[in-house]
Amino acid sequence: MRKKIIAGNWKMNYSVNQAEDFVYSIKDSINTSEVDVVICPNFVSLDRVSEALDGTNIMLGAQNVYFEDKGAYTGETSVDMLASVGVRYCIVGHSERREYFKETDEIVNKKAKKLLEKDIYPIICVGESLEQRENNTYFEVVEKEVRGSLEGIEKDIIASKVVIAYEPIWAIGTGKTATAEQANEMCKYIRNVVSKMYDEDTASKVRIQYGGSVKPSNANEILNMSDIDGALVGGASLTNDFTAIVNY
Ligand code: PGA
């Protein structure tokens, strides 16, 4: 049985004080008994949010990382640095990073592997653009991203530590959600790709989230689909809506 995982991606929102205040305002109403809950603030807020989460089962996540260990990489953050403030999960390959910062599957793959070396679990994002959905290349596009991002990662690691997030770009921040059926169809397809790459057992264990305009009104339906094991939540993770989604 795959445990659901719901992660809040705050993106470039909240100052350190705002981040801390927000965590204090929601943490007691978040029920973590059946769902893994992860909060991913901006780098500068990680340490303070880590402290604010102390004593809860809510886990800390980062939004990005660099794949080198240390050295002259101005502006970058290493896996060890993330580990030093208690980060347990890290989003990699978000479509905004792929688009604005030109991250390729190869870079995503290097980041995921580096995170896993230090036992931080990657949340690997994949998803097609509106154009790719409309010209019917979306299965191909997502398959290529999944294969490229997972390349060389061992199967028991995939089964136990890797999270894949299917995020159709046309549904991110647009208010346009994929229907639960569309989301499930792709999550099932991704599971099938994992089965082809590894085996059925690995595919049955890997957790696959859906992300893109998840909100309290659609969370229940989405999270009850057969192949969707959680949600990656952007905009709605910045408000009390996140509590409602987690307690869906
Ligand atoms: P959204 O973002 O929930 O605001 O659509 C999702 C994401 O980008 O992870």
PDB file of C-alpha atoms and ligand atoms in Angstrom:
ATOM      1  CA  MET A   1       0.000   0.000   0.000  1.00  0.00           C
ATOM      2  CA  ARG A   2       1.517   3.302  -1.089  1.00  0.00           C
ATOM      3  CA  LYS A   3       1.351   6.032   1.550  1.00  0.00           C
ATOM      4  CA  LYS A   4       0.066   9.303   0.162  1.00  0.00           C
ATOM      5  CA  ILE A   5       2.433  12.259   0.102  1.00  0.00           C
ATOM      6  CA  ILE A   6       1.267  15.843  -0.088  1.00  0.00           C
ATOM      7  CA  ALA A   7       3.880  18.548  -0.576  1.00  0.00           C
ATOM      8  CA  GLY A   8       3.485  22.310  -0.534  1.00  0.00           C
ATOM      9  CA  ASN A   9       5.726  24.152  -2.970  1.00  0.00           C
ATOM     10  CA  TRP A  10       5.832  27.758  -1.784  1.00  0.00           C
ATOM     11  CA  LYS A  11       7.950  28.836  -4.774  1.00  0.00           C
ATOM     12  CA  MET A  12       9.355  32.388  -4.357  1.00  0.00           C
ATOM     13  CA  ASN A  13       6.873  33.507  -1.690  1.00  0.00           C
ATOM     14  CA  TYR A  14       7.110  34.528   1.990  1.00  0.00           C
ATOM     15  CA  SER A  15       9.916  36.246   3.852  1.00  0.00           C
ATOM     16  CA  VAL A  16      11.553  34.326   6.693  1.00  0.00           C
ATOM     17  CA  ASN A  17       9.229  35.859   9.295  1.00  0.00           C
ATOM     18  CA  GLN A  18       6.151  35.286   7.178  1.00  0.00           C
ATOM     19  CA  ALA A  19       7.197  31.689   6.578  1.00  0.00           C
ATOM     20  CA  GLU A  20       7.625  31.059  10.284  1.00  0.00           C
ATOM     21  CA  ASP A  21       4.320  32.733  11.194  1.00  0.00           C
ATOM     22  CA  PHE A  22       2.473  30.739   8.574  1.00  0.00           C
ATOM     23  CA  VAL A  23       3.884  27.432   9.810  1.00  0.00           C
ATOM     24  CA  TYR A  24       2.869  28.273  13.383  1.00  0.00           C
ATOM     25  CA  SER A  25      -0.618  29.133  12.174  1.00  0.00           C
ATOM     26  CA  ILE A  26      -1.245  25.809  10.413  1.00  0.00           C
ATOM     27  CA  LYS A  27       0.910  23.163  12.014  1.00  0.00           C
ATOM     28  CA  ASP A  28      -1.521  22.050  14.712  1.00  0.00           C
ATOM     29  CA  SER A  29      -4.358  21.529  12.287  1.00  0.00           C
ATOM     30  CA  ILE A  30      -2.394  19.347   9.884  1.00  0.00           C
ATOM     31  CA  ASN A  31      -3.128  15.678  10.323  1.00  0.00           C
ATOM     32  CA  THR A  32      -0.063  13.598   9.521  1.00  0.00           C
ATOM     33  CA  SER A  33      -1.358  10.252  10.751  1.00  0.00           C
ATOM     34  CA  GLU A  34      -2.109   8.814   7.322  1.00  0.00           C
ATOM     35  CA  VAL A  35      -0.350  11.119   4.893  1.00  0.00           C
ATOM     36  CA  ASP A  36       3.276  12.215   4.536  1.00  0.00           C
ATOM     37  CA  VAL A  37       3.247  16.006   4.570  1.00  0.00           C
ATOM     38  CA  VAL A  38       6.137  18.084   3.244  1.00  0.00           C
ATOM     39  CA  ILE A  39       6.581  21.864   3.208  1.00  0.00           C
ATOM     40  CA  CYS A  40       9.046  23.364   0.722  1.00  0.00           C
ATOM     41  CA  PRO A  41       9.942  26.981   1.531  1.00  0.00           C
ATOM     42  CA  ASN A  42      12.576  29.104  -0.142  1.00  0.00           C
ATOM     43  CA  PHE A  43      16.218  28.382   0.831  1.00  0.00           C
ATOM     44  CA  VAL A  44      16.542  31.349   3.187  1.00  0.00           C
ATOM     45  CA  SER A  45      13.562  30.191   5.238  1.00  0.00           C
ATOM     46  CA  LEU A  46      14.549  26.531   5.527  1.00  0.00           C
ATOM     47  CA  ASP A  47      16.340  26.764   8.842  1.00  0.00           C
ATOM     48  CA  ARG A  48      13.644  28.795  10.573  1.00  0.00           C
ATOM     49  CA  VAL A  49      10.852  26.648   9.159  1.00  0.00           C
ATOM     50  CA  SER A  50      12.769  23.567  10.279  1.00  0.00           C
ATOM     51  CA  GLU A  51      12.697  24.898  13.839  1.00  0.00           C
ATOM     52  CA  ALA A  52       9.039  25.819  13.573  1.00  0.00           C
ATOM     53  CA  LEU A  53       8.236  22.257  12.469  1.00  0.00           C
ATOM     54  CA  ASP A  54      10.077  20.741  15.416  1.00  0.00           C
ATOM     55  CA  GLY A  55       7.860  18.358  17.334  1.00  0.00           C
ATOM     56  CA  THR A  56       5.527  17.769  14.382  1.00  0.00           C
ATOM     57  CA  ASN A  57       5.625  15.034  11.753  1.00  0.00           C
ATOM     58  CA  ILE A  58       5.535  17.575   8.951  1.00  0.00           C
ATOM     59  CA  MET A  59       8.711  17.184   6.912  1.00  0.00           C
ATOM     60  CA  LEU A  60      10.926  19.849   5.437  1.00  0.00           C
ATOM     61  CA  GLY A  61      11.538  20.005   1.705  1.00  0.00           C
ATOM     62  CA  ALA A  62      13.632  22.215  -0.583  1.00  0.00           C
ATOM     63  CA  GLN A  63      12.713  23.493  -4.025  1.00  0.00           C
ATOM     64  CA  ASN A  64      16.064  22.953  -5.698  1.00  0.00           C
ATOM     65  CA  VAL A  65      19.661  21.867  -5.121  1.00  0.00           C
ATOM     66  CA  TYR A  66      22.954  21.774  -7.017  1.00  0.00           C
ATOM     67  CA  PHE A  67      24.641  18.485  -7.918  1.00  0.00           C
ATOM     68  CA  GLU A  68      28.240  19.376  -7.023  1.00  0.00           C
ATOM     69  CA  ASP A  69      29.484  18.773  -3.476  1.00  0.00           C
ATOM     70  CA  LYS A  70      31.013  22.190  -2.835  1.00  0.00           C
ATOM     71  CA  GLY A  71      33.227  24.869  -4.293  1.00  0.00           C
ATOM     72  CA  ALA A  72      33.089  27.785  -6.688  1.00  0.00           C
ATOM     73  CA  TYR A  73      29.433  27.672  -7.742  1.00  0.00           C
ATOM     74  CA  THR A  74      28.208  31.113  -6.804  1.00  0.00           C
ATOM     75  CA  GLY A  75      24.601  31.197  -5.757  1.00  0.00           C
ATOM     76  CA  GLU A  76      24.147  27.438  -5.543  1.00  0.00           C
ATOM     77  CA  THR A  77      23.218  25.211  -2.592  1.00  0.00           C
ATOM     78  CA  SER A  78      24.578  21.715  -1.958  1.00  0.00           C
ATOM     79  CA  VAL A  79      22.895  18.585  -0.697  1.00  0.00           C
ATOM     80  CA  ASP A  80      24.979  18.675   2.497  1.00  0.00           C
ATOM     81  CA  MET A  81      23.763  22.209   3.157  1.00  0.00           C
ATOM     82  CA  LEU A  82      20.181  21.045   2.798  1.00  0.00           C
ATOM     83  CA  ALA A  83      20.827  18.079   5.070  1.00  0.00           C
ATOM     84  CA  SER A  84      22.354  20.378   7.695  1.00  0.00           C
ATOM     85  CA  VAL A  85      19.023  22.145   8.220  1.00  0.00           C
ATOM     86  CA  GLY A  86      16.941  18.973   8.268  1.00  0.00           C
ATOM     87  CA  VAL A  87      15.696  18.779   4.689  1.00  0.00           C
ATOM     88  CA  ARG A  88      14.156  15.363   3.901  1.00  0.00           C
ATOM     89  CA  TYR A  89      12.738  15.920   0.402  1.00  0.00           C
ATOM     90  CA  CYS A  90      13.766  18.109  -2.515  1.00  0.00           C
ATOM     91  CA  ILE A  91      11.808  19.048  -5.614  1.00  0.00           C
ATOM     92  CA  VAL A  92      13.845  18.660  -8.795  1.00  0.00           C
ATOM     93  CA  GLY A  93      13.013  19.457 -12.374  1.00  0.00           C
ATOM     94  CA  HIS A  94       9.986  21.618 -11.685  1.00  0.00           C
ATOM     95  CA  SER A  95       8.688  22.942 -15.000  1.00  0.00           C
ATOM     96  CA  GLU A  96       9.539  26.486 -13.928  1.00  0.00           C
ATOM     97  CA  ARG A  97      13.160  25.418 -13.508  1.00  0.00           C
ATOM     98  CA  ARG A  98      13.125  23.527 -16.763  1.00  0.00           C
ATOM     99  CA  GLU A  99      11.686  26.544 -18.559  1.00  0.00           C
ATOM    100  CA  TYR A 100      13.348  29.583 -16.928  1.00  0.00           C
ATOM    101  CA  PHE A 101      16.620  27.992 -15.855  1.00  0.00           C
ATOM    102  CA  LYS A 102      17.032  25.553 -18.726  1.00  0.00           C
ATOM    103  CA  GLU A 103      17.229  22.415 -16.629  1.00  0.00           C
ATOM    104  CA  THR A 104      17.451  19.294 -18.726  1.00  0.00           C
ATOM    105  CA  ASP A 105      16.645  15.687 -17.854  1.00  0.00           C
ATOM    106  CA  GLU A 106      20.376  15.112 -17.493  1.00  0.00           C
ATOM    107  CA  ILE A 107      20.678  17.854 -14.870  1.00  0.00           C
ATOM    108  CA  VAL A 108      17.558  16.619 -13.098  1.00  0.00           C
ATOM    109  CA  ASN A 109      19.028  13.113 -13.054  1.00  0.00           C
ATOM    110  CA  LYS A 110      22.332  14.330 -11.587  1.00  0.00           C
ATOM    111  CA  LYS A 111      20.517  16.283  -8.889  1.00  0.00           C
ATOM    112  CA  ALA A 112      18.292  13.327  -7.988  1.00  0.00           C
ATOM    113  CA  LYS A 113      21.288  11.001  -7.704  1.00  0.00           C
ATOM    114  CA  LYS A 114      23.247  13.455  -5.568  1.00  0.00           C
ATOM    115  CA  LEU A 115      20.281  13.893  -3.227  1.00  0.00           C
ATOM    116  CA  LEU A 116      19.878  10.135  -2.884  1.00  0.00           C
ATOM    117  CA  GLU A 117      23.563   9.747  -1.993  1.00  0.00           C
ATOM    118  CA  LYS A 118      22.782  11.739   1.150  1.00  0.00           C
ATOM    119  CA  ASP A 119      19.385  10.151   1.667  1.00  0.00           C
ATOM    120  CA  ILE A 120      17.301  13.183   0.767  1.00  0.00           C
ATOM    121  CA  TYR A 121      14.345  12.003  -1.291  1.00  0.00           C
ATOM    122  CA  PRO A 122      13.824  13.681  -4.676  1.00  0.00           C
ATOM    123  CA  ILE A 123      10.407  14.739  -5.912  1.00  0.00           C
ATOM    124  CA  ILE A 124      11.035  14.567  -9.656  1.00  0.00           C
ATOM    125  CA  CYS A 125       8.654  16.681 -11.727  1.00  0.00           C
ATOM    126  CA  VAL A 126       7.570  15.827 -15.242  1.00  0.00           C
ATOM    127  CA  GLY A 127       4.778  17.136 -17.427  1.00  0.00           C
ATOM    128  CA  GLU A 128       3.787  18.348 -20.858  1.00  0.00           C
ATOM    129  CA  SER A 129       2.982  21.818 -22.196  1.00  0.00           C
ATOM    130  CA  LEU A 130      -0.400  22.797 -23.584  1.00  0.00           C
ATOM    131  CA  GLU A 131       0.949  22.535 -27.099  1.00  0.00           C
ATOM    132  CA  GLN A 132       2.210  19.029 -26.473  1.00  0.00           C
ATOM    133  CA  ARG A 133      -1.135  18.021 -25.017  1.00  0.00           C
ATOM    134  CA  GLU A 134      -2.963  19.464 -27.993  1.00  0.00           C
ATOM    135  CA  ASN A 135      -0.723  17.869 -30.589  1.00  0.00           C
ATOM    136  CA  ASN A 136      -0.964  14.527 -28.826  1.00  0.00           C
ATOM    137  CA  THR A 137       2.714  14.066 -28.052  1.00  0.00           C
ATOM    138  CA  TYR A 138       2.213  14.196 -24.298  1.00  0.00           C
ATOM    139  CA  PHE A 139       2.771  10.529 -23.524  1.00  0.00           C
ATOM    140  CA  GLU A 140       6.032  10.573 -25.463  1.00  0.00           C
ATOM    141  CA  VAL A 141       7.193  13.792 -23.827  1.00  0.00           C
ATOM    142  CA  VAL A 142       6.496  12.576 -20.312  1.00  0.00           C
ATOM    143  CA  GLU A 143       8.001   9.137 -20.986  1.00  0.00           C
ATOM    144  CA  LYS A 144      11.209  10.761 -22.177  1.00  0.00           C
ATOM    145  CA  GLU A 145      11.374  12.929 -19.040  1.00  0.00           C
ATOM    146  CA  VAL A 146      10.735   9.975 -16.755  1.00  0.00           C
ATOM    147  CA  ARG A 147      13.361   7.813 -18.458  1.00  0.00           C
ATOM    148  CA  GLY A 148      15.943  10.599 -18.538  1.00  0.00           C
ATOM    149  CA  SER A 149      15.391  11.689 -14.954  1.00  0.00           C
ATOM    150  CA  LEU A 150      15.481   8.194 -13.461  1.00  0.00           C
ATOM    151  CA  GLU A 151      18.354   6.814 -15.509  1.00  0.00           C
ATOM    152  CA  GLY A 152      20.817   4.783 -13.495  1.00  0.00           C
ATOM    153  CA  ILE A 153      18.896   4.941 -10.212  1.00  0.00           C
ATOM    154  CA  GLU A 154      18.517   1.483  -8.692  1.00  0.00           C
ATOM    155  CA  LYS A 155      15.149  -0.116  -8.506  1.00  0.00           C
ATOM    156  CA  ASP A 156      14.807  -0.484  -4.743  1.00  0.00           C
ATOM    157  CA  ILE A 157      15.672   3.202  -4.420  1.00  0.00           C
ATOM    158  CA  ILE A 158      12.969   4.054  -6.945  1.00  0.00           C
ATOM    159  CA  ALA A 159      10.497   1.938  -5.013  1.00  0.00           C
ATOM    160  CA  SER A 160      11.276   3.368  -1.599  1.00  0.00           C
ATOM    161  CA  LYS A 161      12.743   6.852  -1.952  1.00  0.00           C
ATOM    162  CA  VAL A 162      11.839   8.486  -5.238  1.00  0.00           C
ATOM    163  CA  VAL A 163       8.637  10.456  -5.741  1.00  0.00           C
ATOM    164  CA  ILE A 164       7.513  11.390  -9.239  1.00  0.00           C
ATOM    165  CA  ALA A 165       5.223  14.395  -9.660  1.00  0.00           C
ATOM    166  CA  TYR A 166       3.143  14.591 -12.813  1.00  0.00           C
ATOM    167  CA  GLU A 167       2.485  18.291 -13.391  1.00  0.00           C
ATOM    168  CA  PRO A 168       0.939  19.244 -16.721  1.00  0.00           C
ATOM    169  CA  ILE A 169       2.360  22.706 -17.362  1.00  0.00           C
ATOM    170  CA  TRP A 170      -0.984  23.988 -18.624  1.00  0.00           C
ATOM    171  CA  ALA A 171      -2.517  23.295 -15.223  1.00  0.00           C
ATOM    172  CA  ILE A 172       0.135  25.016 -13.084  1.00  0.00           C
ATOM    173  CA  GLY A 173      -0.993  28.270 -11.542  1.00  0.00           C
ATOM    174  CA  THR A 174      -3.695  28.622 -14.175  1.00  0.00           C
ATOM    175  CA  GLY A 175      -6.665  27.460 -12.155  1.00  0.00           C
ATOM    176  CA  LYS A 176      -7.156  24.855 -14.889  1.00  0.00           C
ATOM    177  CA  THR A 177      -6.905  21.437 -13.305  1.00  0.00           C
ATOM    178  CA  ALA A 178      -6.487  18.303 -15.329  1.00  0.00           C
ATOM    179  CA  THR A 179      -9.578  16.201 -14.771  1.00  0.00           C
ATOM    180  CA  ALA A 180      -9.035  13.469 -12.234  1.00  0.00           C
ATOM    181  CA  GLU A 181      -9.267  10.986 -15.116  1.00  0.00           C
ATOM    182  CA  GLN A 182      -6.620  12.809 -17.199  1.00  0.00           C
ATOM    183  CA  ALA A 183      -4.313  13.003 -14.176  1.00  0.00           C
ATOM    184  CA  ASN A 184      -4.822   9.355 -13.337  1.00  0.00           C
ATOM    185  CA  GLU A 185      -4.338   8.266 -16.926  1.00  0.00           C
ATOM    186  CA  MET A 186      -0.892   9.861 -17.014  1.00  0.00           C
ATOM    187  CA  CYS A 187       0.096   8.652 -13.552  1.00  0.00           C
ATOM    188  CA  LYS A 188      -0.828   5.142 -14.671  1.00  0.00           C
ATOM    189  CA  TYR A 189       1.192   5.631 -17.855  1.00  0.00           C
ATOM    190  CA  ILE A 190       4.211   6.766 -15.808  1.00  0.00           C
ATOM    191  CA  ARG A 191       3.851   3.687 -13.615  1.00  0.00           C
ATOM    192  CA  ASN A 192       3.895   1.616 -16.770  1.00  0.00           C
ATOM    193  CA  VAL A 193       7.092   3.343 -17.929  1.00  0.00           C
ATOM    194  CA  VAL A 194       8.675   2.495 -14.556  1.00  0.00           C
ATOM    195  CA  SER A 195       7.536  -1.080 -15.035  1.00  0.00           C
ATOM    196  CA  LYS A 196       9.197  -1.201 -18.462  1.00  0.00           C
ATOM    197  CA  MET A 197      12.392   0.352 -17.089  1.00  0.00           C
ATOM    198  CA  TYR A 198      12.523  -1.831 -13.979  1.00  0.00           C
ATOM    199  CA  ASP A 199       9.742  -4.301 -13.192  1.00  0.00           C
ATOM    200  CA  GLU A 200       6.159  -4.480 -12.039  1.00  0.00           C
ATOM    201  CA  ASP A 201       7.001  -4.699  -8.376  1.00  0.00           C
ATOM    202  CA  THR A 202       8.997  -1.450  -8.505  1.00  0.00           C
ATOM    203  CA  ALA A 203       6.212   0.228 -10.466  1.00  0.00           C
ATOM    204  CA  SER A 204       3.629  -0.855  -7.916  1.00  0.00           C
ATOM    205  CA  LYS A 205       5.653   0.746  -5.122  1.00  0.00           C
ATOM    206  CA  VAL A 206       6.833   4.078  -6.590  1.00  0.00           C
ATOM    207  CA  ARG A 207       4.801   7.061  -5.443  1.00  0.00           C
ATOM    208  CA  ILE A 208       3.400   9.352  -8.122  1.00  0.00           C
ATOM    209  CA  GLN A 209       1.862  12.709  -7.261  1.00  0.00           C
ATOM    210  CA  TYR A 210      -0.315  14.961  -9.345  1.00  0.00           C
ATOM    211  CA  GLY A 211       0.289  18.718  -9.320  1.00  0.00           C
ATOM    212  CA  GLY A 212      -1.444  21.633 -11.034  1.00  0.00           C
ATOM    213  CA  SER A 213      -4.142  23.792  -9.442  1.00  0.00           C
ATOM    214  CA  VAL A 214      -4.898  21.322  -6.673  1.00  0.00           C
ATOM    215  CA  LYS A 215      -7.320  22.957  -4.228  1.00  0.00           C
ATOM    216  CA  PRO A 216      -9.703  21.865  -1.471  1.00  0.00           C
ATOM    217  CA  SER A 217     -12.567  21.474  -3.932  1.00  0.00           C
ATOM    218  CA  ASN A 218     -10.782  18.948  -6.161  1.00  0.00           C
ATOM    219  CA  ALA A 219      -8.305  17.318  -3.746  1.00  0.00           C
ATOM    220  CA  ASN A 220     -10.582  14.549  -2.616  1.00  0.00           C
ATOM    221  CA  GLU A 221     -11.437  13.349  -6.095  1.00  0.00           C
ATOM    222  CA  ILE A 222      -7.833  13.551  -7.319  1.00  0.00           C
ATOM    223  CA  LEU A 223      -6.390  11.851  -4.259  1.00  0.00           C
ATOM    224  CA  ASN A 224      -8.826   8.984  -4.496  1.00  0.00           C
ATOM    225  CA  MET A 225      -7.790   7.953  -7.993  1.00  0.00           C
ATOM    226  CA  SER A 226      -6.138   4.537  -8.350  1.00  0.00           C
ATOM    227  CA  ASP A 227      -2.673   5.670  -9.463  1.00  0.00           C
ATOM    228  CA  ILE A 228      -2.341   9.063  -7.786  1.00  0.00           C
ATOM    229  CA  ASP A 229      -0.404   8.867  -4.550  1.00  0.00           C
ATOM    230  CA  GLY A 230      -0.452  12.468  -3.487  1.00  0.00           C
ATOM    231  CA  ALA A 231      -0.295  16.053  -4.597  1.00  0.00           C
ATOM    232  CA  LEU A 232       2.288  18.738  -5.219  1.00  0.00           C
ATOM    233  CA  VAL A 233       0.503  21.935  -4.299  1.00  0.00           C
ATOM    234  CA  GLY A 234       1.641  25.417  -5.326  1.00  0.00           C
ATOM    235  CA  GLY A 235      -0.658  28.403  -4.792  1.00  0.00           C
ATOM    236  CA  ALA A 236      -3.001  26.659  -2.374  1.00  0.00           C
ATOM    237  CA  SER A 237      -0.104  25.675  -0.107  1.00  0.00           C
ATOM    238  CA  LEU A 238       0.342  29.333   0.878  1.00  0.00           C
ATOM    239  CA  THR A 239      -2.982  29.562   2.671  1.00  0.00           C
ATOM    240  CA  ASN A 240      -5.207  27.587   4.987  1.00  0.00           C
ATOM    241  CA  ASP A 241      -6.323  25.699   1.914  1.00  0.00           C
ATOM    242  CA  PHE A 242      -3.254  23.540   2.436  1.00  0.00           C
ATOM    243  CA  THR A 243      -4.720  22.224   5.695  1.00  0.00           C
ATOM    244  CA  ALA A 244      -7.957  21.383   3.924  1.00  0.00           C
ATOM    245  CA  ILE A 245      -6.088  19.570   1.158  1.00  0.00           C
ATOM    246  CA  VAL A 246      -3.956  17.548   3.569  1.00  0.00           C
ATOM    247  CA  ASN A 247      -7.022  16.620   5.612  1.00  0.00           C
ATOM    248  CA  TYR A 248      -8.955  15.810   2.416  1.00  0.00           C
TER     249      TYR A 248
HETATM  250  P1  PGA B   1      -0.225  25.306  -8.523  1.00  0.00           P
HETATM  251  O1  PGA B   1       1.302  24.885  -8.690  1.00  0.00           O
HETATM  252  O2  PGA B   1      -0.813  24.405  -7.475  1.00  0.00           O
HETATM  253  O3  PGA B   1      -0.180  26.740  -8.103  1.00  0.00           O
HETATM  254  O4  PGA B   1      -0.879  25.101  -9.846  1.00  0.00           O
HETATM  255  C1  PGA B   1       1.715  23.548  -8.638  1.00  0.00           C
HETATM  256  C2  PGA B   1       3.209  23.447  -8.779  1.00  0.00           C
HETATM  257  O5  PGA B   1       3.792  24.194  -9.581  1.00  0.00           O
HETATM  258  O6  PGA B   1       3.874  22.634  -8.098  1.00  0.00           O
END
